[in-house]
């Protein structure tokens, strides 16, 4: 890693503030791995005078420093909340197991990195939750802050505990723990919520009064204002909104991405993190409509930044941080209409300074030699394609509009351009998948290998083709939200079928484990009853379970049994389309009828057009001024 903190930067030494560590912390830091995770004091962190602000926000990421510091949403909201003069927002991450043990042994509570103050000094505990497997860590962080984990046991208004992030589109499994959820994009909504909380704090409101008022802010879901009833078979019979709360909470979006502030001076971590680079968000939403993809639906409609905004923000951020890599981030970056223009503008600045520009994932259908040549001028990164299905029929069923010909053409261009490494991602267990589709994955890898033998520029370097599979997880608000997941045993059978079908030595096969996928499927489509299981798992020691080192399938299974809940009821059951779903009070903009239609299309292996070619009237445009998408 290069030195990313230019010493010539004015104010650098002023900005570094090693937190006011007490003696206990000083003693334990030399005993843990990567102590820089726990000290704060990074370049560009925001420090304020705590006596001069009305609200202190502990912005918590329920995973390690390295993961949280790579999260773009966290970077954006840290800056937007801190743009309010009466708010000081600080960062809090979950400690790794060694630090966790030391903190427990030495009686050190969870603390924020900027001030070093423990969480009892804060008015707001806000979580960013993008992944269901982080739920037990959320509870653990509340406990490390000496707070009761259930909202009903925290009687006073402060600290207000809320969560946002993509996992909130089905808030129900975490509903009893949160005072409220913010649904959708937080740039404007969080600041409206903080303005109301400031008023409530200064005027001494009760928690109940504040929650009832907060429910009137667009995008705010207050679970305690919704009564949920169940049928004898465990399905939801009624969702009833009380005390004036809206029947459905519509997610918030930022309508004009050019007009909202982008953090061009993000914090530069002092230790290596997962994404050690500038992440430049080029657009939100996706024009494609892959039927398994929750993100493609919950972030609709598409809103793009202007090329000049991107070039300016990219260059400013590079200047303010000293990073030597920049990634153009979005759900499908190669779909951005002005990609060539943005790459040209950025490369003009980046090339002479040896700064690399990359795209995180490419579609195999619109990749061009011109683009590839542009991006490889500085540094060549690996090629990654999310192909998802092993046959054209299956790819049509999931609306992944990529043909074998597209993929092979792209690979040919890449191999001719000097690439030697290709990663292909697939899912096993997609609706309508057959064994033939699985064998088709191996055949496609053989064809890619054949293509390399024909066209590779550097044959002497060899080729490496990696196939990765994960188990399909049906997700709320996608056309497959009603589908059942295959069992872990069936997933392993399909994995073994694929393994035995791969014969070439240059093809490596990795697969994601099935047990985590089962638990993720339960948490994704769970109801409020699942909260008891999450709490039980946490009480038995569950935390950081997104990491395989800490995940325990047995702990989850014993906890389901304790509460008489069957994971298969949530994960594997195919639900009728008229069943009330636990997340039906959340409106992400896309009409349920559209999802039903897309699911029917899947069973006919019929394609839907992408939004640039024809609008399928999914409903998301209603979130925009004028009710019309511009792509
Ligand atoms: S309203 Fe039409 S163009 Fe907009 S996201 Fe939906 S399908 Fe795409």
XYZ file of C-alpha atoms and ligand atoms in Angstrom:
639
model
C 0.000 0.000 0.000
C 1.270 3.420 -0.836
C 1.435 6.273 1.581
C -1.942 7.902 1.071
C -1.530 10.796 3.439
C 0.415 13.491 1.659
C 2.486 15.122 4.371
C 2.458 18.392 2.478
C -1.282 18.643 2.925
C -2.067 21.726 5.047
C -3.751 20.889 8.292
C -2.676 17.264 8.265
C -1.135 17.324 11.706
C -4.054 19.295 13.065
C -6.520 16.757 11.833
C -4.865 13.766 13.428
C -6.217 13.261 16.863
C -5.369 10.029 18.529
C -8.397 9.333 20.623
C -8.183 10.061 24.279
C -7.314 6.494 25.068
C -7.462 5.574 28.681
C -4.702 3.538 30.210
C -6.555 0.252 29.754
C -6.788 0.788 26.013
C -3.121 1.700 25.801
C -2.285 -1.584 27.515
C -4.386 -3.811 25.302
C -3.737 -2.341 21.847
C -0.251 -3.872 21.535
C -1.823 -7.270 22.175
C -4.311 -7.225 19.270
C -3.959 -7.595 15.505
C -4.120 -4.385 13.491
C -4.464 -1.898 16.365
C -4.986 0.925 13.849
C -8.544 -0.371 13.492
C -9.248 0.955 16.975
C -7.409 4.250 17.304
C -9.115 6.685 14.936
C -7.025 9.729 14.021
C -7.089 9.060 10.283
C -6.573 11.699 7.666
C -9.838 13.564 6.870
C -11.767 12.347 9.924
C -14.193 14.990 11.187
C -13.658 16.431 14.632
C -16.039 18.847 16.327
C -16.373 20.481 19.709
C -18.842 18.238 21.497
C -20.055 21.032 23.728
C -21.056 23.021 20.625
C -23.378 20.438 19.056
C -26.921 19.441 20.047
C -26.810 15.849 18.815
C -24.059 13.285 18.847
C -24.501 10.392 16.437
C -22.661 7.091 16.788
C -22.751 5.732 13.252
C -22.278 1.989 13.710
C -21.236 -0.536 11.114
C -21.884 -4.091 12.296
C -18.692 -5.535 10.885
C -14.987 -4.845 11.074
C -13.210 -1.574 10.362
C -11.864 -2.891 7.047
C -15.332 -3.707 5.733
C -17.054 -0.625 7.106
C -14.406 1.785 5.865
C -14.917 0.387 2.356
C -18.644 1.042 2.419
C -19.598 3.941 0.182
C -22.987 4.497 1.845
C -21.265 4.928 5.188
C -18.814 7.444 3.723
C -21.614 9.478 2.138
C -23.845 9.564 5.211
C -20.950 10.336 7.575
C -20.400 13.487 5.603
C -24.056 14.448 5.104
C -24.854 14.048 8.811
C -21.741 16.011 9.733
C -22.799 18.769 7.322
C -25.399 19.725 9.928
C -23.707 22.212 12.263
C -25.609 20.913 15.284
C -24.605 17.278 14.713
C -21.327 15.459 15.288
C -21.401 12.042 13.675
C -18.641 9.578 14.595
C -17.793 6.060 13.453
C -18.097 2.833 15.399
C -17.098 -0.616 14.128
C -17.347 -4.087 15.592
C -14.074 -5.232 17.143
C -12.405 -8.398 15.853
C -12.453 -11.349 18.267
C -9.075 -10.580 19.890
C -10.015 -6.974 20.661
C -13.499 -8.080 21.701
C -12.052 -10.421 24.329
C -9.686 -7.751 25.584
C -12.478 -5.179 25.823
C -14.668 -7.584 27.780
C -11.848 -8.632 30.117
C -10.791 -5.054 30.758
C -14.329 -3.721 31.013
C -13.969 -1.335 28.087
C -17.284 -0.361 26.499
C -17.768 0.122 22.761
C -16.484 3.563 21.802
C -16.482 5.892 18.808
C -13.250 6.399 16.904
C -13.244 10.187 16.624
C -13.687 11.148 20.289
C -12.971 7.830 21.969
C -16.156 8.373 23.988
C -18.241 5.353 24.931
C -21.660 5.084 23.348
C -23.500 6.280 26.453
C -22.378 9.803 25.485
C -24.416 9.681 22.272
C -27.964 10.751 21.419
C -28.287 8.501 18.392
C -27.055 4.985 17.681
C -27.511 4.544 13.915
C -26.694 1.279 12.162
C -25.924 0.763 8.502
C -27.002 -2.806 7.721
C -26.499 -4.123 4.231
C -26.335 -7.824 4.988
C -28.623 -10.037 7.040
C -25.757 -12.053 8.506
C -24.761 -8.901 10.425
C -27.917 -8.973 12.575
C -26.358 -10.691 15.574
C -23.474 -8.197 15.471
C -25.994 -5.339 15.706
C -27.313 -6.824 18.950
C -23.807 -7.378 20.216
C -22.843 -3.756 19.575
C -25.931 -2.561 21.467
C -24.937 -4.807 24.341
C -21.337 -3.581 24.246
C -22.817 -0.093 24.582
C -24.645 -1.341 27.730
C -28.036 -0.835 26.070
C -30.955 -3.281 26.232
C -31.255 -4.885 22.809
C -35.067 -4.578 22.584
C -36.613 -1.209 21.793
C -39.394 -1.675 24.391
C -36.753 -1.985 27.139
C -35.175 1.351 26.214
C -37.796 3.662 27.649
C -36.250 7.092 27.232
C -36.093 8.994 23.975
C -32.297 9.010 23.976
C -30.370 7.301 22.678
C -32.543 6.774 19.631
C -31.571 3.495 17.954
C -32.286 3.153 14.263
C -31.105 1.264 11.194
C -30.854 1.891 7.495
C -29.296 0.059 4.606
C -30.527 -2.437 2.064
C -31.401 -5.112 4.638
C -34.147 -2.734 5.833
C -36.384 -3.563 2.876
C -37.571 -6.428 5.070
C -37.150 -4.878 8.499
C -39.276 -7.443 10.327
C -36.676 -9.866 11.737
C -34.977 -6.869 13.401
C -38.209 -4.963 14.187
C -38.258 -5.539 17.962
C -34.703 -4.233 18.348
C -34.937 -0.942 16.464
C -36.824 2.213 17.440
C -37.218 2.905 13.749
C -35.853 2.137 10.315
C -34.985 4.545 7.534
C -35.980 2.951 4.227
C -34.136 3.992 1.095
C -31.455 6.585 0.496
C -30.500 8.516 3.591
C -28.887 11.737 2.381
C -32.016 13.851 2.875
C -34.085 11.598 5.142
C -31.475 11.221 7.910
C -31.069 14.947 8.193
C -34.862 15.464 8.429
C -34.977 12.840 11.162
C -32.119 14.479 13.058
C -33.822 17.874 12.816
C -36.937 16.393 14.424
C -34.900 14.630 17.111
C -33.087 17.847 17.945
C -36.449 19.585 18.470
C -37.707 16.633 20.549
C -34.582 16.652 22.706
C -34.654 20.394 23.299
C -38.397 20.320 24.116
C -38.212 17.163 26.248
C -40.584 14.939 24.244
C -41.372 11.377 25.259
C -40.063 8.581 23.065
C -43.624 7.687 22.028
C -44.402 11.240 20.946
C -41.203 11.409 18.929
C -41.798 8.046 17.221
C -45.341 9.016 16.219
C -44.044 12.261 14.693
C -41.099 10.550 13.028
C -43.469 8.108 11.307
C -44.737 11.110 9.344
C -41.322 11.606 7.685
C -41.243 9.919 4.283
C -39.249 6.681 4.425
C -39.395 6.258 8.206
C -40.809 2.949 9.464
C -41.562 2.675 13.180
C -42.194 -1.025 13.865
C -43.887 -0.493 17.235
C -46.702 1.357 15.394
C -47.610 -1.757 13.376
C -49.529 -4.736 14.757
C -48.854 -8.014 13.025
C -51.305 -10.936 13.282
C -50.712 -14.495 12.132
C -52.769 -17.408 10.856
C -52.525 -20.758 12.655
C -50.161 -21.982 9.941
C -47.689 -19.219 10.817
C -48.294 -16.976 7.802
C -49.143 -13.307 8.291
C -52.897 -12.635 8.433
C -52.851 -8.855 8.898
C -50.506 -5.878 9.118
C -52.252 -3.010 10.887
C -50.782 0.482 11.122
C -51.639 2.380 14.357
C -51.405 5.936 15.724
C -51.509 7.598 12.321
C -48.539 5.679 10.856
C -48.818 5.167 7.081
C -50.136 1.803 5.885
C -47.140 1.505 3.605
C -43.816 3.240 4.007
C -42.425 4.360 0.670
C -38.668 4.332 0.348
C -36.875 7.625 -0.089
C -34.669 8.360 -3.046
C -32.418 11.236 -3.986
C -33.971 12.532 -7.180
C -30.986 14.429 -8.539
C -27.624 12.811 -7.799
C -25.682 15.780 -9.179
C -27.156 18.052 -6.565
C -26.398 16.040 -3.413
C -22.982 16.428 -1.837
C -20.498 13.636 -2.549
C -17.677 13.185 -0.012
C -14.689 14.351 -2.046
C -12.604 14.293 1.127
C -13.326 10.840 2.557
C -11.400 9.488 5.510
C -8.200 7.743 4.435
C -7.725 4.673 6.631
C -4.371 4.314 8.358
C -4.448 0.570 7.860
C -5.286 -1.553 4.844
C -9.015 -1.936 4.151
C -10.927 -4.079 1.662
C -11.421 -1.337 -0.893
C -8.356 0.816 -0.596
C -9.276 3.263 -3.318
C -11.636 5.987 -4.442
C -15.094 4.609 -5.101
C -16.896 6.934 -7.463
C -20.603 6.203 -7.712
C -21.713 6.821 -11.286
C -25.388 5.981 -11.020
C -27.985 4.390 -8.750
C -30.480 1.799 -9.902
C -30.106 -0.610 -12.778
C -31.710 -0.690 -16.197
C -31.552 -4.463 -16.520
C -34.135 -6.236 -14.360
C -32.421 -9.564 -13.612
C -35.215 -11.408 -11.843
C -33.151 -12.833 -8.963
C -31.508 -9.510 -8.153
C -32.928 -7.604 -5.209
C -30.591 -4.652 -5.732
C -31.839 -4.251 -9.309
C -35.347 -3.691 -7.938
C -34.904 -1.906 -4.630
C -32.624 0.811 -6.045
C -34.894 1.679 -8.981
C -35.353 4.026 -10.756
C -32.025 4.698 -12.407
C -30.477 8.086 -11.725
C -27.133 8.903 -13.265
C -24.611 11.615 -12.531
C -23.482 13.885 -15.342
C -20.053 13.039 -16.781
C -18.653 16.427 -15.804
C -19.800 15.912 -12.194
C -18.080 12.524 -12.097
C -14.816 13.750 -13.560
C -14.737 16.680 -11.134
C -15.620 14.559 -8.097
C -13.148 11.824 -9.083
C -10.215 14.201 -9.530
C -11.021 16.167 -6.371
C -11.228 12.968 -4.314
C -7.941 11.665 -5.683
C -6.269 14.985 -4.868
C -7.731 15.003 -1.353
C -6.708 11.453 -0.506
C -3.605 10.447 -2.432
C -5.161 7.122 -3.524
C -3.662 5.479 -6.591
C -6.775 3.585 -7.703
C -10.280 4.675 -8.602
C -13.273 2.450 -9.309
C -16.388 3.555 -11.172
C -19.058 2.036 -8.995
C -22.669 1.059 -9.707
C -24.739 -2.072 -10.197
C -23.733 -2.311 -13.863
C -21.106 0.302 -14.631
C -20.603 -0.647 -18.263
C -24.248 0.372 -18.881
C -23.428 4.023 -18.185
C -24.008 5.920 -21.407
C -21.086 8.303 -21.008
C -18.546 5.791 -19.757
C -16.038 6.530 -22.526
C -16.229 10.269 -21.836
C -15.774 9.779 -18.092
C -12.856 7.366 -18.590
C -11.178 9.846 -20.955
C -11.655 12.729 -18.527
C -10.335 10.750 -15.582
C -7.451 9.145 -17.448
C -6.217 12.560 -18.523
C -5.558 13.205 -14.832
C -4.766 9.621 -13.778
C -2.412 8.332 -16.459
C 0.470 10.749 -15.877
C 0.207 10.037 -12.142
C 0.017 6.222 -12.558
C -3.454 6.116 -11.015
C -5.510 3.120 -12.144
C -9.169 3.393 -13.209
C -11.300 0.245 -13.068
C -14.837 -1.090 -13.267
C -15.887 -3.565 -10.549
C -17.843 -5.993 -12.694
C -18.508 -6.144 -16.388
C -21.406 -7.380 -18.385
C -20.342 -9.693 -21.126
C -22.576 -8.034 -23.690
C -21.327 -4.510 -24.060
C -17.681 -4.727 -23.359
C -15.534 -3.089 -25.984
C -11.948 -3.231 -27.038
C -11.824 0.531 -26.883
C -12.884 0.595 -23.237
C -10.557 -2.225 -22.331
C -7.630 -0.474 -23.961
C -8.419 2.677 -22.049
C -8.522 0.944 -18.701
C -5.467 -1.230 -19.153
C -3.197 1.678 -19.950
C -2.300 2.076 -16.296
C -3.068 -1.216 -14.584
C -4.695 -4.447 -15.640
C -7.227 -5.854 -13.182
C -8.862 -9.290 -13.481
C -11.949 -9.810 -15.625
C -15.076 -10.774 -13.718
C -18.362 -11.723 -15.335
C -21.581 -12.513 -13.504
C -23.058 -15.015 -15.966
C -25.391 -16.560 -13.347
C -26.948 -19.345 -15.461
C -25.331 -22.164 -17.429
C -27.737 -22.255 -20.385
C -29.437 -19.715 -22.604
C -32.842 -20.963 -21.476
C -31.983 -20.383 -17.812
C -30.399 -17.012 -18.508
C -33.587 -16.015 -20.313
C -35.661 -17.247 -17.368
C -33.750 -14.978 -15.008
C -33.693 -12.154 -17.596
C -29.898 -12.111 -17.684
C -29.643 -10.876 -21.176
C -26.227 -12.350 -21.953
C -25.567 -14.914 -24.680
C -22.732 -17.399 -24.930
C -21.654 -15.564 -28.049
C -21.454 -12.282 -26.091
C -19.299 -13.892 -23.436
C -16.960 -15.559 -25.907
C -16.636 -12.381 -27.976
C -15.734 -10.450 -24.865
C -13.227 -13.092 -23.810
C -11.687 -13.080 -27.279
C -11.196 -9.308 -27.076
C -9.800 -9.655 -23.560
C -7.377 -12.459 -24.458
C -6.230 -10.569 -27.551
C -5.710 -7.556 -25.274
C -3.439 -9.543 -22.947
C -5.806 -10.693 -20.196
C -5.171 -14.172 -18.836
C -7.504 -14.383 -15.873
C -11.271 -14.703 -16.084
C -13.703 -15.184 -13.207
C -17.205 -16.452 -13.954
C -19.929 -16.214 -11.321
C -23.015 -18.442 -11.280
C -25.893 -19.291 -8.978
C -27.121 -22.806 -8.354
C -30.746 -23.447 -7.428
C -32.319 -20.717 -9.544
C -36.011 -21.338 -10.310
C -36.430 -23.747 -13.259
C -32.762 -24.900 -13.131
C -32.089 -28.434 -14.417
C -29.001 -30.670 -14.314
C -28.450 -29.816 -17.969
C -28.035 -26.148 -17.019
C -25.422 -27.104 -14.412
C -23.399 -29.193 -16.847
C -23.652 -26.210 -19.212
C -21.497 -24.163 -16.784
C -18.602 -26.591 -17.277
C -19.097 -26.550 -21.060
C -18.973 -22.780 -21.074
C -15.682 -22.814 -19.147
C -14.314 -25.241 -21.752
C -15.331 -22.843 -24.494
C -13.630 -19.937 -22.729
C -10.490 -22.071 -22.485
C -10.712 -22.915 -26.163
C -11.118 -19.228 -26.940
C -7.948 -18.442 -24.948
C -6.001 -21.102 -26.876
C -7.114 -19.506 -30.132
C -6.693 -15.821 -29.351
C -4.397 -15.273 -26.347
C -1.745 -12.633 -26.832
C 0.521 -14.138 -24.159
C 0.068 -17.902 -24.427
C 3.255 -18.585 -22.487
C 1.729 -17.048 -19.341
C -1.066 -19.633 -19.162
C -4.689 -18.944 -18.354
C -6.718 -19.184 -15.183
C -10.476 -19.555 -15.373
C -12.293 -19.522 -12.051
C -15.902 -20.591 -11.681
C -17.664 -19.585 -8.475
C -21.145 -20.646 -7.459
C -23.411 -19.555 -4.667
C -26.793 -20.884 -3.655
C -29.736 -18.837 -4.938
C -31.415 -16.908 -2.114
C -34.929 -15.618 -2.820
C -35.032 -11.973 -1.803
C -37.892 -9.634 -0.886
C -39.085 -7.179 -3.554
C -37.639 -9.232 -6.431
C -39.787 -11.272 -8.875
C -38.487 -14.421 -7.154
C -39.601 -13.307 -3.672
C -42.192 -16.089 -3.581
C -39.801 -18.877 -4.633
C -38.496 -21.628 -2.385
C -34.776 -22.157 -1.909
C -33.266 -25.588 -2.578
C -32.093 -27.522 0.493
C -28.396 -27.517 1.504
C -28.244 -31.220 0.529
C -29.625 -30.509 -2.933
C -27.181 -27.611 -3.360
C -24.284 -29.935 -2.545
C -25.577 -32.478 -5.039
C -25.562 -29.775 -7.714
C -22.085 -28.635 -6.634
C -20.817 -32.212 -7.015
C -22.458 -32.529 -10.415
C -20.650 -29.405 -11.572
C -17.343 -30.528 -10.028
C -17.493 -33.817 -11.843
C -18.333 -32.047 -15.117
C -15.224 -29.827 -14.994
C -12.333 -31.634 -16.597
C -9.889 -28.935 -17.723
C -6.869 -28.338 -15.469
C -6.914 -24.564 -15.908
C -10.440 -24.274 -14.544
C -10.739 -23.748 -10.802
C -14.088 -24.173 -9.059
C -15.031 -22.465 -5.774
C -18.430 -22.704 -4.139
C -20.078 -20.790 -1.342
C -21.338 -22.922 1.506
C -25.014 -23.844 1.597
C -25.631 -23.514 5.319
C -24.939 -19.787 5.465
C -27.188 -19.339 2.422
C -30.021 -21.131 4.205
C -29.756 -18.854 7.236
C -29.494 -15.798 4.991
C -32.655 -16.947 3.191
C -34.511 -17.211 6.528
C -33.353 -13.784 7.670
C -34.129 -12.223 4.277
C -37.737 -13.388 4.196
C -38.374 -13.746 7.913
C -41.095 -12.170 10.043
C -40.994 -10.683 13.545
C -40.997 -14.126 15.153
C -37.503 -14.687 13.775
C -36.251 -11.899 16.081
C -36.375 -14.329 19.025
C -34.053 -16.682 17.153
C -31.619 -13.872 16.280
C -31.503 -12.845 19.927
C -30.998 -16.442 21.067
C -28.134 -16.938 18.614
C -26.505 -13.736 19.821
C -26.946 -14.761 23.487
C -25.173 -18.017 22.677
C -22.189 -16.059 21.389
C -23.154 -15.309 17.772
C -21.421 -12.253 16.322
C -19.486 -11.401 13.156
C -21.332 -14.252 11.468
C -20.731 -12.935 7.988
C -17.267 -14.447 8.621
C -17.119 -18.214 8.241
C -14.738 -18.393 11.257
C -17.592 -17.268 13.507
C -20.671 -18.723 11.812
C -22.229 -21.687 13.583
C -25.007 -23.554 11.804
C -25.701 -25.653 14.894
C -26.227 -22.524 16.985
C -28.859 -21.311 14.535
C -30.554 -24.709 14.320
C -30.746 -25.137 18.096
C -32.184 -21.624 18.402
C -34.876 -22.275 15.784
C -35.805 -25.439 17.683
C -35.950 -23.513 20.973
C -38.693 -21.262 19.579
C -40.472 -23.956 17.584
C -39.700 -22.279 14.266
C -38.813 -24.228 11.143
C -36.161 -22.628 8.892
C -37.692 -24.423 5.900
C -40.952 -22.521 6.471
C -39.100 -19.289 5.705
C -36.418 -20.417 3.264
C -37.746 -23.334 1.263
C -41.490 -22.809 1.083
C -42.801 -21.485 -2.219
C -45.335 -18.858 -1.224
C -48.603 -18.258 -3.062
C -48.645 -14.845 -4.721
C -51.684 -13.753 -2.679
C -50.016 -14.472 0.682
C -49.437 -11.393 2.860
C -45.667 -11.075 3.000
C -43.991 -9.878 6.214
C -42.485 -6.908 4.338
C -45.688 -5.800 2.614
C -45.726 -2.543 4.608
C -42.590 -1.452 2.725
C -43.016 0.066 -0.726
C -39.808 0.250 -2.765
C -41.691 1.765 -5.694
C -42.041 -1.356 -7.840
C -45.629 -2.651 -8.013
C -46.303 -6.173 -6.745
C -48.247 -6.858 -9.922
C -45.131 -6.141 -11.951
C -43.161 -8.675 -9.883
C -45.909 -11.276 -10.404
C -45.775 -10.629 -14.149
C -41.977 -10.933 -14.247
C -42.162 -14.223 -12.364
C -44.659 -15.572 -14.895
C -42.309 -14.465 -17.675
C -39.493 -16.403 -15.965
C -41.452 -19.638 -16.186
C -41.910 -19.000 -19.904
C -38.176 -18.126 -20.267
C -39.372 -14.862 -21.802
C -37.210 -11.765 -21.727
C -38.226 -8.299 -20.577
C -36.555 -5.313 -22.223
C -34.100 -3.181 -20.300
C -35.315 0.260 -19.293
C -33.299 2.032 -22.000
C -35.116 0.186 -24.755
C -38.635 0.070 -23.398
C -40.263 0.928 -20.094
C -42.076 -2.031 -18.521
C -44.011 0.335 -16.238
C -42.678 -1.268 -13.058
C -43.946 1.642 -10.980
C -40.604 3.005 -9.760
C -40.914 6.116 -11.927
C -43.637 7.293 -9.529
C -40.825 8.150 -7.116
C -39.501 10.785 -9.528
C -40.749 14.298 -10.254
C -43.023 14.026 -13.280
C -43.341 10.237 -12.802
C -41.030 9.400 -15.697
C -37.613 7.754 -15.903
C -35.110 9.524 -18.079
C -33.126 6.451 -19.180
S -40.549 2.792 -14.631
Fe -39.877 1.861 -16.572
S -37.899 2.816 -17.034
Fe -38.360 3.268 -14.872
S -37.345 1.650 -13.701
Fe -39.437 0.939 -14.079
S -39.345 -0.254 -15.984
Fe -37.442 0.955 -15.856
